[in-house]
Amino acid sequence: MKFTAAVGFLALPLAGAFAPQRPSFAARRSASLSAVVTGPGGKAASSFEEDLALTLQVIIDHQERSSTVSVDELVSQEKAIEEIKEKVEAGEIEAIDISIPYDA
């Protein structure tokens, strides 16, 4: 009995090692949801139409922040790639092999 009590008292300071040091996943997750778009007053949509409008607003906001190229920029990039391919085929510039060997 004395031995068991002594072991128990020695293990007491180690109990803190099992306590969580950071907030739980749920607490961290709720902090990241602050950018979620909601209805007026921070309440959820009250109808299908309002929900659809909020969803479209999220999509439009994301599209405006997007870093994709325009159609004109895409066409000019494709032309530049084709010009480089033609120069490589004609021998005007040397092709460089950038592949990485895979030794499994």
Coordinates of N, CA, C and O in Angstrom, one line a residue:
M1 N 0.8 -1.2 0.0 CA 0.0 0.0 0.0 C 0.9 1.3 0.0 O 0.6 2.2 -0.7
K2 N 1.9 1.3 0.8 CA 2.8 2.4 0.8 C 3.5 2.6 -0.5 O 3.7 3.7 -1.0
F3 N 3.9 1.5 -1.1 CA 4.6 1.6 -2.4 C 3.6 2.2 -3.5 O 4.0 3.0 -4.2
T4 N 2.4 1.8 -3.5 CA 1.4 2.3 -4.5 C 1.2 3.8 -4.2 O 1.1 4.5 -5.2
A5 N 1.1 4.2 -3.0 CA 0.9 5.6 -2.7 C 2.1 6.4 -3.2 O 2.0 7.5 -3.7
A6 N 3.3 5.9 -3.0 CA 4.5 6.6 -3.3 C 4.6 6.8 -4.8 O 5.0 7.8 -5.4
V7 N 4.3 5.7 -5.6 CA 4.3 5.8 -7.0 C 3.2 6.8 -7.5 O 3.5 7.5 -8.5
G8 N 2.1 6.8 -6.9 CA 1.0 7.7 -7.3 C 1.5 9.2 -7.1 O 1.2 10.0 -7.9
F9 N 2.2 9.5 -6.0 CA 2.6 10.8 -5.7 C 3.7 11.2 -6.7 O 3.9 12.4 -7.1
L10 N 4.6 10.3 -7.1 CA 5.6 10.5 -8.1 C 5.1 10.8 -9.5 O 5.6 11.6 -10.3
A11 N 4.0 10.1 -9.8 CA 3.4 10.3 -11.1 C 2.6 11.5 -11.3 O 2.3 12.0 -12.4
L12 N 2.2 12.1 -10.1 CA 1.3 13.3 -10.2 C 1.9 14.5 -11.0 O 1.2 15.1 -11.8
P13 N 3.2 14.8 -10.8 CA 3.8 15.9 -11.6 C 3.8 15.6 -13.1 O 3.8 16.5 -14.0
L14 N 3.8 14.3 -13.5 CA 3.8 14.0 -14.9 C 2.5 14.1 -15.6 O 2.4 14.0 -16.8
A15 N 1.4 14.2 -14.8 CA 0.1 14.3 -15.4 C -0.1 15.5 -16.3 O -0.9 15.4 -17.3
G16 N 0.6 16.5 -16.1 CA 0.5 17.7 -17.0 C 1.0 17.4 -18.4 O 0.7 18.2 -19.3
A17 N 1.8 16.4 -18.6 CA 2.3 16.1 -19.9 C 1.2 15.6 -20.8 O 1.3 15.7 -22.0
F18 N 0.1 15.2 -20.2 CA -1.0 14.7 -21.1 C -2.1 15.8 -21.3 O -3.1 15.5 -22.0
A19 N -1.9 16.9 -20.7 CA -2.9 18.0 -20.9 C -2.6 18.7 -22.2 O -1.5 18.9 -22.7
P20 N -3.7 19.1 -22.9 CA -3.4 19.8 -24.2 C -2.7 21.1 -24.1 O -3.1 21.9 -23.2
Q21 N -1.8 21.4 -24.9 CA -1.0 22.6 -24.8 C -1.6 23.7 -25.7 O -1.3 24.9 -25.5
R22 N -2.3 23.4 -26.7 CA -2.9 24.4 -27.6 C -4.5 24.2 -27.6 O -4.9 23.2 -27.2
P23 N -5.2 25.2 -28.1 CA -6.6 25.0 -28.2 C -6.9 23.8 -29.1 O -6.2 23.4 -30.0
S24 N -8.1 23.2 -28.9 CA -8.5 22.0 -29.6 C -8.7 22.4 -31.1 O -8.8 23.6 -31.5
F25 N -8.8 21.4 -31.9 CA -9.1 21.6 -33.4 C -10.3 22.4 -33.6 O -10.3 23.3 -34.5
A26 N -11.4 22.1 -32.8 CA -12.6 22.9 -33.0 C -12.4 24.3 -32.8 O -13.0 25.2 -33.5
A27 N -11.6 24.7 -31.8 CA -11.4 26.1 -31.5 C -10.6 26.8 -32.6 O -10.9 27.9 -33.0
R28 N -9.6 26.1 -33.1 CA -8.8 26.7 -34.2 C -9.7 26.8 -35.5 O -9.5 27.7 -36.3
R29 N -10.5 25.8 -35.7 CA -11.3 25.8 -36.9 C -12.3 26.9 -36.9 O -12.6 27.6 -37.9
S30 N -12.9 27.2 -35.8 CA -13.9 28.3 -35.7 C -13.3 29.6 -36.0 O -13.9 30.5 -36.5
A31 N -12.0 29.8 -35.6 CA -11.3 31.1 -35.9 C -11.1 31.2 -37.4 O -11.1 32.4 -37.9
S32 N -10.9 30.1 -38.1 CA -10.7 30.3 -39.6 C -12.0 30.5 -40.4 O -11.9 30.8 -41.5
L33 N -13.1 30.3 -39.7 CA -14.4 30.5 -40.4 C -14.9 31.9 -40.4 O -16.0 32.2 -40.8
S34 N -14.0 32.8 -39.9 CA -14.4 34.2 -39.8 C -14.6 34.9 -41.1 O -15.3 35.9 -41.2
A35 N -14.0 34.3 -42.2 CA -14.2 34.9 -43.5 C -15.4 34.4 -44.2 O -15.7 34.7 -45.4
V36 N -16.2 33.5 -43.6 CA -17.4 33.0 -44.2 C -18.5 34.1 -44.4 O -18.7 34.9 -43.5
V37 N -19.0 34.2 -45.6 CA -20.1 35.2 -45.8 C -21.4 34.7 -45.3 O -21.8 33.5 -45.6
T38 N -22.1 35.5 -44.6 CA -23.4 35.1 -44.1 C -24.3 36.2 -44.4 O -24.0 37.3 -45.0
G39 N -25.6 36.0 -44.0 CA -26.6 37.0 -44.3 C -26.5 38.2 -43.4 O -25.5 38.4 -42.7
P40 N -27.5 39.1 -43.5 CA -27.5 40.3 -42.7 C -27.4 40.0 -41.2 O -28.1 39.1 -40.7
G41 N -26.5 40.7 -40.5 CA -26.4 40.4 -39.0 C -25.6 39.2 -38.7 O -25.7 38.7 -37.6
G42 N -25.0 38.6 -39.7 CA -24.2 37.3 -39.5 C -25.1 36.1 -39.4 O -24.6 35.1 -38.9
K43 N -26.3 36.2 -39.7 CA -27.2 35.0 -39.7 C -27.2 34.2 -41.0 O -26.9 34.8 -42.0
A44 N -27.6 33.0 -40.9 CA -27.7 32.2 -42.1 C -28.8 32.6 -43.0 O -29.7 33.3 -42.5
A45 N -28.7 32.2 -44.2 CA -29.8 32.6 -45.2 C -31.1 32.1 -44.7 O -31.2 31.0 -44.2
S46 N -32.1 32.9 -45.0 CA -33.5 32.5 -44.5 C -34.3 31.8 -45.6 O -35.4 31.3 -45.4
S47 N -33.8 31.9 -46.9 CA -34.5 31.3 -48.0 C -33.5 30.7 -49.0 O -32.3 31.0 -48.9
F48 N -34.0 29.9 -49.9 CA -33.2 29.4 -50.9 C -32.6 30.5 -51.8 O -31.4 30.4 -52.1
E49 N -33.4 31.5 -52.1 CA -32.9 32.6 -53.0 C -31.8 33.3 -52.3 O -30.8 33.7 -53.0
E50 N -31.9 33.6 -51.0 CA -30.8 34.3 -50.3 C -29.6 33.5 -50.2 O -28.5 33.9 -50.4
D51 N -29.8 32.2 -50.0 CA -28.6 31.3 -49.9 C -27.9 31.2 -51.3 O -26.7 31.3 -51.3
L52 N -28.7 31.2 -52.4 CA -28.1 31.2 -53.7 C -27.3 32.5 -54.0 O -26.2 32.5 -54.5
A53 N -27.9 33.6 -53.5 CA -27.3 34.9 -53.7 C -25.9 35.0 -53.0 O -24.9 35.5 -53.5
L54 N -25.9 34.5 -51.7 CA -24.7 34.5 -50.9 C -23.7 33.6 -51.5 O -22.5 33.9 -51.6
T55 N -24.1 32.4 -52.0 CA -23.2 31.5 -52.7 C -22.5 32.1 -53.9 O -21.3 32.0 -54.1
L56 N -23.4 32.7 -54.7 CA -22.8 33.4 -55.9 C -21.9 34.5 -55.6 O -20.9 34.7 -56.2
Q57 N -22.2 35.3 -54.5 CA -21.3 36.3 -54.0 C -19.9 35.8 -53.7 O -18.9 36.4 -54.0
V58 N -19.9 34.6 -53.0 CA -18.6 34.0 -52.6 C -17.8 33.6 -53.8 O -16.6 33.8 -53.9
I59 N -18.5 33.0 -54.8 CA -17.9 32.6 -56.1 C -17.3 33.8 -56.8 O -16.2 33.8 -57.3
I60 N -18.1 34.9 -56.9 CA -17.7 36.1 -57.6 C -16.5 36.7 -56.9 O -15.5 37.1 -57.6
D61 N -16.5 36.8 -55.6 CA -15.4 37.4 -54.9 C -14.1 36.6 -55.1 O -13.0 37.1 -55.3
H62 N -14.3 35.2 -55.1 CA -13.1 34.4 -55.4 C -12.6 34.6 -56.8 O -11.3 34.7 -57.0
Q63 N -13.4 34.7 -57.7 CA -13.0 34.9 -59.1 C -12.3 36.2 -59.3 O -11.3 36.3 -60.0
E64 N -12.7 37.3 -58.6 CA -12.0 38.6 -58.7 C -10.7 38.5 -58.0 O -9.8 39.2 -58.5
R65 N -10.5 37.7 -57.0 CA -9.1 37.5 -56.4 C -8.3 36.6 -57.2 O -7.1 36.4 -56.9
S66 N -8.8 35.9 -58.1 CA -8.1 34.8 -58.9 C -6.9 35.5 -59.6 O -7.0 36.6 -60.1
S67 N -5.8 34.7 -59.8 CA -4.7 35.2 -60.5 C -4.5 34.5 -61.9 O -3.4 34.3 -62.4
T68 N -5.6 34.1 -62.5 CA -5.5 33.5 -63.8 C -5.3 34.5 -64.8 O -5.5 35.7 -64.6
V69 N -4.8 34.1 -66.0 CA -4.6 35.0 -67.1 C -5.8 35.2 -67.9 O -6.7 34.3 -68.0
S70 N -5.8 36.3 -68.7 CA -7.0 36.6 -69.5 C -6.8 35.7 -70.8 O -5.8 35.1 -71.0
V71 N -7.8 35.7 -71.7 CA -7.8 35.0 -72.9 C -6.6 35.5 -73.8 O -5.9 34.7 -74.4
D72 N -6.5 36.8 -73.9 CA -5.4 37.4 -74.7 C -4.0 37.0 -74.2 O -3.2 36.7 -75.0
E73 N -3.9 37.0 -72.9 CA -2.6 36.6 -72.3 C -2.3 35.2 -72.6 O -1.2 34.8 -72.9
L74 N -3.3 34.3 -72.5 CA -3.2 32.9 -72.8 C -2.7 32.7 -74.2 O -1.8 31.9 -74.5
V75 N -3.4 33.4 -75.2 CA -3.1 33.2 -76.6 C -1.6 33.7 -76.8 O -0.9 33.0 -77.6
S76 N -1.2 34.8 -76.2 CA 0.1 35.3 -76.5 C 1.2 34.3 -75.9 O 2.2 34.1 -76.4
Q77 N 0.9 33.7 -74.7 CA 1.8 32.7 -74.1 C 1.9 31.5 -75.0 O 3.0 30.9 -75.2
E78 N 0.8 31.0 -75.6 CA 0.8 29.9 -76.5 C 1.6 30.2 -77.7 O 2.3 29.3 -78.2
K79 N 1.5 31.4 -78.3 CA 2.3 31.8 -79.4 C 3.8 31.8 -79.1 O 4.6 31.3 -79.9
A80 N 4.1 32.3 -77.9 CA 5.5 32.3 -77.5 C 6.1 30.9 -77.4 O 7.2 30.7 -77.8
I81 N 5.3 30.0 -76.9 CA 5.7 28.6 -76.8 C 5.9 28.0 -78.2 O 6.9 27.3 -78.4
E82 N 5.0 28.3 -79.1 CA 5.2 27.7 -80.4 C 6.4 28.3 -81.1 O 7.1 27.6 -81.8
E83 N 6.7 29.6 -80.9 CA 7.9 30.2 -81.5 C 9.2 29.5 -81.0 O 10.1 29.3 -81.7
I84 N 9.2 29.3 -79.7 CA 10.4 28.6 -79.1 C 10.5 27.2 -79.7 O 11.6 26.7 -80.0
K85 N 9.4 26.5 -79.8 CA 9.4 25.1 -80.4 C 10.0 25.1 -81.8 O 10.8 24.3 -82.2
E86 N 9.5 26.1 -82.6 CA 10.0 26.2 -84.0 C 11.5 26.5 -84.0 O 12.2 26.0 -84.8
K87 N 12.0 27.4 -83.1 CA 13.4 27.7 -83.1 C 14.2 26.5 -82.6 O 15.3 26.3 -83.2
V88 N 13.7 25.7 -81.7 CA 14.4 24.5 -81.3 C 14.5 23.5 -82.5 O 15.5 22.9 -82.8
E89 N 13.4 23.3 -83.2 CA 13.3 22.4 -84.3 C 14.3 22.9 -85.5 O 14.9 22.0 -86.2
A90 N 14.4 24.2 -85.6 CA 15.2 24.7 -86.7 C 16.7 24.7 -86.3 O 17.6 25.0 -87.1
G91 N 17.0 24.4 -85.0 CA 18.3 24.4 -84.5 C 18.9 25.8 -84.2 O 20.1 25.9 -83.9
E92 N 18.0 26.8 -84.1 CA 18.5 28.1 -83.7 C 18.8 28.2 -82.3 O 19.8 28.9 -81.9
I93 N 18.1 27.5 -81.4 CA 18.5 27.4 -80.0 C 18.5 26.0 -79.6 O 17.9 25.1 -80.2
E94 N 19.3 25.7 -78.5 CA 19.5 24.3 -78.1 C 18.4 24.0 -77.0 O 18.1 24.8 -76.1
A95 N 17.9 22.8 -77.2 CA 16.9 22.3 -76.2 C 17.6 21.9 -75.0 O 18.7 21.3 -75.0
I96 N 17.0 22.2 -73.8 CA 17.6 21.8 -72.5 C 16.7 20.8 -71.9 O 15.5 21.0 -71.8
D97 N 17.3 19.7 -71.4 CA 16.6 18.7 -70.8 C 16.5 19.0 -69.3 O 17.5 19.1 -68.6
I98 N 15.3 19.3 -68.8 CA 15.1 19.6 -67.4 C 14.5 18.5 -66.6 O 14.0 18.7 -65.5
S99 N 14.4 17.3 -67.2 CA 13.8 16.2 -66.5 C 14.7 15.7 -65.4 O 15.9 15.9 -65.4
I100 N 14.0 15.2 -64.4 CA 14.7 14.7 -63.2 C 14.7 13.2 -63.2 O 13.6 12.6 -63.3
P101 N 15.9 12.6 -63.2 CA 15.9 11.1 -63.2 C 15.3 10.5 -61.9 O 15.5 11.0 -60.8
Y102 N 14.5 9.5 -62.1 CA 13.8 8.8 -61.0 C 14.4 7.5 -60.8 O 14.2 6.6 -61.7
D103 N 15.1 7.3 -59.7 CA 15.8 6.0 -59.4 C 15.1 5.4 -58.2 O 15.4 5.7 -57.1
A104 N 14.1 4.5 -58.5 CA 13.4 3.9 -57.4 C 14.0 2.6 -57.0 O 14.6 1.9 -57.7

